[in-house]
Coordinates of C-alpha atoms and ligand atoms in Angstrom, one line a residue:
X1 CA -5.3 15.2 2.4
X2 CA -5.3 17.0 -0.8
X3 CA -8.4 17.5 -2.7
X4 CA -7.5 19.9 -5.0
X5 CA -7.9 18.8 -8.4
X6 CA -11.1 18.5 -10.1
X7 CA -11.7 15.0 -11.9
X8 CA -11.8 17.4 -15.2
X9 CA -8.5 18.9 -14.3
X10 CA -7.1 15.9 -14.4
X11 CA -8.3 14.7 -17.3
X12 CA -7.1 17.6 -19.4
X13 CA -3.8 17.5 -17.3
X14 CA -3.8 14.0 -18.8
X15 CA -4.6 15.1 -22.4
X16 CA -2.0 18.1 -21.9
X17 CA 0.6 15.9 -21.2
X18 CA -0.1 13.7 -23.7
X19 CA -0.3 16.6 -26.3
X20 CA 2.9 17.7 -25.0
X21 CA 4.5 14.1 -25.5
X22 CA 3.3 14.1 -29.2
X23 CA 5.5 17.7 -30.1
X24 CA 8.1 15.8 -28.8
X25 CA 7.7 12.8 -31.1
X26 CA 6.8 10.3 -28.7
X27 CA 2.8 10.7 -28.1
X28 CA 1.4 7.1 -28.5
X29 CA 4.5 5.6 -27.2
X30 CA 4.3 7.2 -24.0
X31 CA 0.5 7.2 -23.8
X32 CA 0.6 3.7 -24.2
X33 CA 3.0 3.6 -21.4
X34 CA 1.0 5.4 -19.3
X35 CA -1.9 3.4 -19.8
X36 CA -0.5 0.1 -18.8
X37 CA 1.3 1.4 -16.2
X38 CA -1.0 3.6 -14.6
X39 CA -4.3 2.0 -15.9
X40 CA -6.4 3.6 -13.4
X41 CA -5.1 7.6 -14.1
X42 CA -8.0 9.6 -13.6
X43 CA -10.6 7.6 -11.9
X44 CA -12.1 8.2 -8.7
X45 CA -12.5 5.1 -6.5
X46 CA -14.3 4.9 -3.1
X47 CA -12.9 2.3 -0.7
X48 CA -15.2 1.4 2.0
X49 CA -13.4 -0.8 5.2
X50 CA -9.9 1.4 4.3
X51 CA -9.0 1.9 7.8
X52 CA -6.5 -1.3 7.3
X53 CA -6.4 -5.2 6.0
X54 CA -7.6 -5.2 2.2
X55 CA -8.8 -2.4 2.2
X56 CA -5.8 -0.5 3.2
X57 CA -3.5 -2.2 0.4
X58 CA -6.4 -1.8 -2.2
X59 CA -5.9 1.6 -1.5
X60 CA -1.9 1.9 -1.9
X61 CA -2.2 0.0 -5.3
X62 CA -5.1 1.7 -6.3
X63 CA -2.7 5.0 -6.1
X64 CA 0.2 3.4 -7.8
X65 CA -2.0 2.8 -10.1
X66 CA -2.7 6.3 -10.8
X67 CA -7.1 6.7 -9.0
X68 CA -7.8 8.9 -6.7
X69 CA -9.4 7.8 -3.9
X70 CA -12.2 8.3 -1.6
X71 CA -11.5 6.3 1.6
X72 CA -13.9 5.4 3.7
X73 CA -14.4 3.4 7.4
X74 CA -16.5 3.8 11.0
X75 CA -12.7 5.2 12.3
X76 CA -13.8 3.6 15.4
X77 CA -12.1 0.7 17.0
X78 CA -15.1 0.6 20.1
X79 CA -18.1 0.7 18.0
X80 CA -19.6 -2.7 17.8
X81 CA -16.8 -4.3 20.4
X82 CA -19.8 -5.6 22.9
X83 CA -21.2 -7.0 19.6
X84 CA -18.4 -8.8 17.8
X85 CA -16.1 -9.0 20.3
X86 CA -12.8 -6.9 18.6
X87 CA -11.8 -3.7 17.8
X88 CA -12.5 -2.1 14.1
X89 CA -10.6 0.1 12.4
X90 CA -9.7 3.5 13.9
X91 CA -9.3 7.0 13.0
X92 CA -5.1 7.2 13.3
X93 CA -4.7 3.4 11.0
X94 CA -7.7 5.3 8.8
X95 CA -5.5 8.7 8.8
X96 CA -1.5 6.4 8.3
X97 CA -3.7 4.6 5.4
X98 CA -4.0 8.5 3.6
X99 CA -0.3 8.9 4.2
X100 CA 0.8 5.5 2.8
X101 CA -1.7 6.4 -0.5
X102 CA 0.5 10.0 -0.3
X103 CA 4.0 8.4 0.0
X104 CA 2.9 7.3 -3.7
X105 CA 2.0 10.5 -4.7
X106 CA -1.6 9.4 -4.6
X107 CA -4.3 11.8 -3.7
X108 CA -7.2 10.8 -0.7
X109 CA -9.9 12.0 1.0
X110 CA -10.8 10.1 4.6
X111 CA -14.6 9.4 5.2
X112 CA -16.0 8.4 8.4
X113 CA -19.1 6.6 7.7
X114 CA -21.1 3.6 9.0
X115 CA -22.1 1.6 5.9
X116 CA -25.5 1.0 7.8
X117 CA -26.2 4.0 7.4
X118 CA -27.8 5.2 4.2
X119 CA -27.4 9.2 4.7
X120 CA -24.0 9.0 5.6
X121 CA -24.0 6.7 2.6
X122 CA -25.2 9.1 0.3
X123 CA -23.0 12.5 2.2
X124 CA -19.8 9.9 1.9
X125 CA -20.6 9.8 -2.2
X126 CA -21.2 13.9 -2.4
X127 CA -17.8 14.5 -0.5
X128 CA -16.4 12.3 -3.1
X129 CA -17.8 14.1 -6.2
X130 CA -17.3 17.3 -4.7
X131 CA -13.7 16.5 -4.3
X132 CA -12.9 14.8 -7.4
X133 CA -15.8 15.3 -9.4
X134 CA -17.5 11.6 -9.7
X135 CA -16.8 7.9 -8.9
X136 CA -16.3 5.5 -11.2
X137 CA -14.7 2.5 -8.8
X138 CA -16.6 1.5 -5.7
X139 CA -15.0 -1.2 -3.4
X140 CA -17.5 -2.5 -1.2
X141 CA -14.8 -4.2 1.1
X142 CA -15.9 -3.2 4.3
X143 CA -17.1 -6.6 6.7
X144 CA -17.3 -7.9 9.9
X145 CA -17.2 -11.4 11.8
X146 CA -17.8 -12.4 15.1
X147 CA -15.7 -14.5 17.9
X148 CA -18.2 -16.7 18.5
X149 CA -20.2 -18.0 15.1
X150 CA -22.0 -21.4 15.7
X151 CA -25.3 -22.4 16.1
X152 CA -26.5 -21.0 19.6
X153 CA -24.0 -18.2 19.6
X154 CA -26.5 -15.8 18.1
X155 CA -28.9 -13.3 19.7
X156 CA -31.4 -11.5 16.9
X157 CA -29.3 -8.6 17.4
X158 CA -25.9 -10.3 17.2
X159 CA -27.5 -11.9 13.8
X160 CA -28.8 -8.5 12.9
X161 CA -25.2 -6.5 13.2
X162 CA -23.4 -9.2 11.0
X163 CA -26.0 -8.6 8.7
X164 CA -26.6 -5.0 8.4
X165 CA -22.7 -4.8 8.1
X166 CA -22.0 -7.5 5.3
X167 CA -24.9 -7.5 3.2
X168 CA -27.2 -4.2 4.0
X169 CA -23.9 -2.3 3.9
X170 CA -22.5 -3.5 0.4
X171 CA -26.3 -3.0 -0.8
X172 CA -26.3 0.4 0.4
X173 CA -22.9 1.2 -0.7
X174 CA -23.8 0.5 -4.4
X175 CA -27.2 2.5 -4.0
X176 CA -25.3 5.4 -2.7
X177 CA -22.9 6.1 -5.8
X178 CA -25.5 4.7 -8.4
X179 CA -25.8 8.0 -9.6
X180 CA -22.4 8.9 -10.5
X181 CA -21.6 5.0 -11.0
X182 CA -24.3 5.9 -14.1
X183 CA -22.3 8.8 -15.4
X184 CA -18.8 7.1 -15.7
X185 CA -17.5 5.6 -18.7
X186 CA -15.9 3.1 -16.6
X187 CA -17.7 1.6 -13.7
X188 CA -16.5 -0.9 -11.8
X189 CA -18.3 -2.4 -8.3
X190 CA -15.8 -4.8 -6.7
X191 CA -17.4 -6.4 -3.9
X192 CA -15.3 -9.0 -1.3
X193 CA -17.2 -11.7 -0.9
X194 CA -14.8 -14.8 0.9
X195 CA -14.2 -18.6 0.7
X196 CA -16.8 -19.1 3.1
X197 CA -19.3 -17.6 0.2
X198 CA -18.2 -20.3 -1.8
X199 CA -18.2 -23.1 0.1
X200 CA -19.3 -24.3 3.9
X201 CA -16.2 -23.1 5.9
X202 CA -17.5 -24.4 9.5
X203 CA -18.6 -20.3 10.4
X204 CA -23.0 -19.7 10.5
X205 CA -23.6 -16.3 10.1
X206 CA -20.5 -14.8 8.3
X207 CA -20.7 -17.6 5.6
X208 CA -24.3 -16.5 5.1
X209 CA -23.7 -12.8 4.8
X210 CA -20.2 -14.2 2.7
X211 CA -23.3 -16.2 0.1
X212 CA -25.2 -13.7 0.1
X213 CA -23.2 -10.9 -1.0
X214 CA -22.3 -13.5 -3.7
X215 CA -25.8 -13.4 -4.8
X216 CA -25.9 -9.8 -4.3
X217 CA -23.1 -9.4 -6.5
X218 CA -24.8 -11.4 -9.1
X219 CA -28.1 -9.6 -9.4
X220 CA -26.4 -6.5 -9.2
X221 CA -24.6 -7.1 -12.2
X222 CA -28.0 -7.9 -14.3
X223 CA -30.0 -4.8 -12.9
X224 CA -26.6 -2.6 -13.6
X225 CA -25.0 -4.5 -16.4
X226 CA -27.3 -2.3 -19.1
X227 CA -26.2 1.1 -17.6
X228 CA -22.6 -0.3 -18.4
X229 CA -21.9 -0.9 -14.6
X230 CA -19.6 -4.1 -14.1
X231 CA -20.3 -6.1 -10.6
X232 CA -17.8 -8.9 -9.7
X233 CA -16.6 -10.5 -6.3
X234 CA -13.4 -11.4 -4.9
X235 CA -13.2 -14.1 -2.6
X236 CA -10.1 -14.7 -0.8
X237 CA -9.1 -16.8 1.4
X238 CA -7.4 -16.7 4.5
X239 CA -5.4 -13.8 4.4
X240 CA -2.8 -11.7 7.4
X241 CA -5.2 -9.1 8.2
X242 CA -6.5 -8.5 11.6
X243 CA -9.6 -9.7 11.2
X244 CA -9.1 -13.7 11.1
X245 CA -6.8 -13.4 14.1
X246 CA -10.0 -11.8 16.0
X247 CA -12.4 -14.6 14.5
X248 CA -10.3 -17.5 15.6
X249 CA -9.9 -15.7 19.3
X250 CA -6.3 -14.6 18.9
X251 CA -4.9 -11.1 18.8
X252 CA -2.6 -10.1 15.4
X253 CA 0.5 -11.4 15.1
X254 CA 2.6 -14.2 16.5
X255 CA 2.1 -17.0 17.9
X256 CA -1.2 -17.3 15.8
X257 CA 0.0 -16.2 12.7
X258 CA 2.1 -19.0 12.7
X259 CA -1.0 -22.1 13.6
X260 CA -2.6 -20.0 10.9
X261 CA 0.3 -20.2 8.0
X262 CA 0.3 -23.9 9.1
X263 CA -3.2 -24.5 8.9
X264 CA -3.8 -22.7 5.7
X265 CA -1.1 -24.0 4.0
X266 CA -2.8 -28.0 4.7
X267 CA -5.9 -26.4 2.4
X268 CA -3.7 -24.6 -0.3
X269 CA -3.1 -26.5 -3.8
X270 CA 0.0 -24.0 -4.0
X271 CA 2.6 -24.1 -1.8
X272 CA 1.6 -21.3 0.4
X273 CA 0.0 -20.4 3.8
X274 CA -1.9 -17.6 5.2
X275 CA -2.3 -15.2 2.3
X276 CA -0.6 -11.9 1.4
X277 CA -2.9 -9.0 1.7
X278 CA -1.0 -7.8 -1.5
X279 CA -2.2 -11.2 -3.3
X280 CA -5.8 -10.0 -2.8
X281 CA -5.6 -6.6 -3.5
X282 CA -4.3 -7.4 -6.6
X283 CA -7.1 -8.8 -7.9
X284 CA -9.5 -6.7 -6.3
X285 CA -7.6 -3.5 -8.3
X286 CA -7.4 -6.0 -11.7
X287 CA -11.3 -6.3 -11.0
X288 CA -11.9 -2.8 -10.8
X289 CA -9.2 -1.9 -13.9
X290 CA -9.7 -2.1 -17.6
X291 CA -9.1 -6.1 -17.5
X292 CA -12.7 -6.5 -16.5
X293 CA -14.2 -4.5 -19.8
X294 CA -16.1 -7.2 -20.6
X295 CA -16.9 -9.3 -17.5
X296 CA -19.8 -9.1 -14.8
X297 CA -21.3 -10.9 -12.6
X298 CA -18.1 -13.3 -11.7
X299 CA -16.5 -14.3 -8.8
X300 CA -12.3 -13.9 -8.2
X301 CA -11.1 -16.5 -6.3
X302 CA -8.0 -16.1 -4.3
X303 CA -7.2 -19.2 -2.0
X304 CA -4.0 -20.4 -3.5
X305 CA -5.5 -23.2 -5.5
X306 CA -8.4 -24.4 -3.1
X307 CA -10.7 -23.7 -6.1
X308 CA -9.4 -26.4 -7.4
X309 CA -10.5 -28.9 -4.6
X310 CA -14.5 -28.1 -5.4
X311 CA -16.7 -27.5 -7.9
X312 CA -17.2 -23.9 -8.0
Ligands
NAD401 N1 -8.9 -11.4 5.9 C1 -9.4 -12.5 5.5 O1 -8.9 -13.6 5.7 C2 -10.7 -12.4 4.6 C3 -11.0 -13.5 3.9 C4 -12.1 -13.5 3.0 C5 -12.9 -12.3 3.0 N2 -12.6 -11.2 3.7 C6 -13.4 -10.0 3.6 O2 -12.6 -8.9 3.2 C7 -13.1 -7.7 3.7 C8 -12.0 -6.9 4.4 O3 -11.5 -7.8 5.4 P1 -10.2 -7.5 6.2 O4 -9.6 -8.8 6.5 O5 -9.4 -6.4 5.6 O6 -10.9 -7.0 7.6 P2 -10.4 -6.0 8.8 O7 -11.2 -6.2 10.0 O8 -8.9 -6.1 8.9 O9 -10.7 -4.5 8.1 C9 -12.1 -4.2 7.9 C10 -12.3 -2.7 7.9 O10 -13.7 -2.4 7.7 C11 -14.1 -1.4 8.6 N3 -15.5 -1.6 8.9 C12 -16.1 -2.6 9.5 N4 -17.4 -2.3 9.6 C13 -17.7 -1.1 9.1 C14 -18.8 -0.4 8.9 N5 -20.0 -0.7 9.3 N6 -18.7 0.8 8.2 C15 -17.5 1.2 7.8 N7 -16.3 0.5 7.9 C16 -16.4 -0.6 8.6 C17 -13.2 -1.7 9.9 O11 -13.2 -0.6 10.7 C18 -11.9 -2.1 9.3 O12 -11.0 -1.0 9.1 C19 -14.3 -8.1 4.6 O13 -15.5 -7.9 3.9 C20 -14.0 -9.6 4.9 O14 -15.2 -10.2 5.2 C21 -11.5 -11.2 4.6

């Protein structure tokens, strides 16, 4: 973990260099370069759910993109097990995600937080600043399901956790870096919604919290949109992370993942299965990058052509 540089210290760095590639005759060429290659060089994004799945990859390509990153998950595979029936991230696949974003010469900070939980909320946002002095990127990524999600398989509390998590949690995400959200000149809120906030997708309460964040998403974007503050959603689809194995009662990997490809590929328009994690994060980081200068309150879709099956 290396937390050395202050978010102004880069951005001179980043004015140095460029300064030093106009004495050599090749200034706007190369800032040019560095732009489109690296269009996310000194921003500061916070991650939340970075333990693994989306989150984790948002992360790598984040780095190769050139942010500096803030990465945050509960690091604890027990903690709502009795709950939702599977393990969460943990602390060593929260800890290999930091090494993979340092393997690209990335820079990250690991955050154990709860999203429920508003102080740890806010602390998780002043470690950030402190470190890199703001945020201008916050991925509200971190979600739950539940093995069991049909009518009758909820308990107030059961109904309560899947809430808390996917729609109190993105909620108080936001609200927690509002403040330095407000004082970047490029702030981005990327939150994942899913297919089953877009359409019914035979789950009760995740599609809910999945619609809901949807909505969220969408009255974020007005309240925010005049302090410059763009909100979109990315909704994927069924993608090889561990958390569709877990709804559908299977552990990662084979033989699932193959029922899964197989299954997927029956709803795809392209000809493709069970999605690349990559796929996804690549829209979350063009979401959160300069592509989105003039967009808000939209909703990524990323189900290999099942959008084009409905209305939305
Ligand atoms: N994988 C899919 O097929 C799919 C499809 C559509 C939408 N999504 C959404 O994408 C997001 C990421 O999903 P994924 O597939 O990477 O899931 P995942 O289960 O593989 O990873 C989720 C991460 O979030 C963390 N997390 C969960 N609750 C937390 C909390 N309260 N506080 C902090 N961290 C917490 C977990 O520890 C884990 O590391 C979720 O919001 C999910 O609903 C996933």
């Amino acid at each position: 973990m290396t937390v050395n540089h202050t978010r102004r210290g880069v951005l001179s760095a980043g004015a140095a260099l460029g300064a030093a590639g106009a004495a050599l005759g090749t200034g706007a060429a190369s800032a040019r370069r560095q732009t489109v290659e690296r269009p996310l060089e000194g921003r500061v994004a916070l991650i939340t759910g970075a333990a693994r799945g989306f989150g984790r990859e948002t992360a790598v390509q984040m780095a190769r993109q050139g942010a500096r990153l803030a990465l945050l998950d509960i690091a604890d595979a027990d903690a709502m097990r009795d709950e939702i029936g599977y393990p969460l991230g943990s602390r060593s696949e929260l800890d290999e995600t930091v090494s993979l974003v340092e393997a690209e010469g990335g820079e990250a900070l690991a955050i154990v937080a709860d999203v429920r939980d508003r102080d740890a909320m806010a602390d998780a946002v002043t470690q950030a600043t402190a470190a890199y002095g703001g945020v201008d990127i916050v991925v509200a990524n971190a979600g739950i399901v539940v093995s069991q999600d049909g009518l009758g398989d909820y308990t107030p509390e059961r109904w309560h956790t899947l809430m808390s998590v996917n729609v109190y949690g993105v909620m108080n995400t936001v609200e927690a870096a509002l403040e330095p959200l407000r004082a970047s000149d490029h702030a981005r809120v990327v939150i994942l919604s899913s297919r089953a906030g877009r359409a019914g997708a035979g789950v009760v309460g995740y599609g809910v919290s999945k619609w809901a964040v949807t909505g969220l998403m969408k009255n974020l974007a007005q309240q925010l949109g005049a302090d410059g503050i763009r909100v979109n959603a990315v909704a994927p689809g069924m993608a090889d992370t561990p958390m569709p194995y877990y709804m559908l009662g299977n552990e990662p990997g084979e033989p699932a993942r193959s029922q899964m490809d197989e299954d997927q590929r029956g709803r795809s328009v392209l000809p493709m299965g069970l999605l690349d994690p990559a796929d996804v994060a690549r829209v979350i980081v063009m979401a959160a990058g300069p592509a989105t200068e003039a967009v808000s309150g939209t909703t990524f879709d990323v189900n290999a052509g099942s959008s084009a099956n409905s209305l939305d």
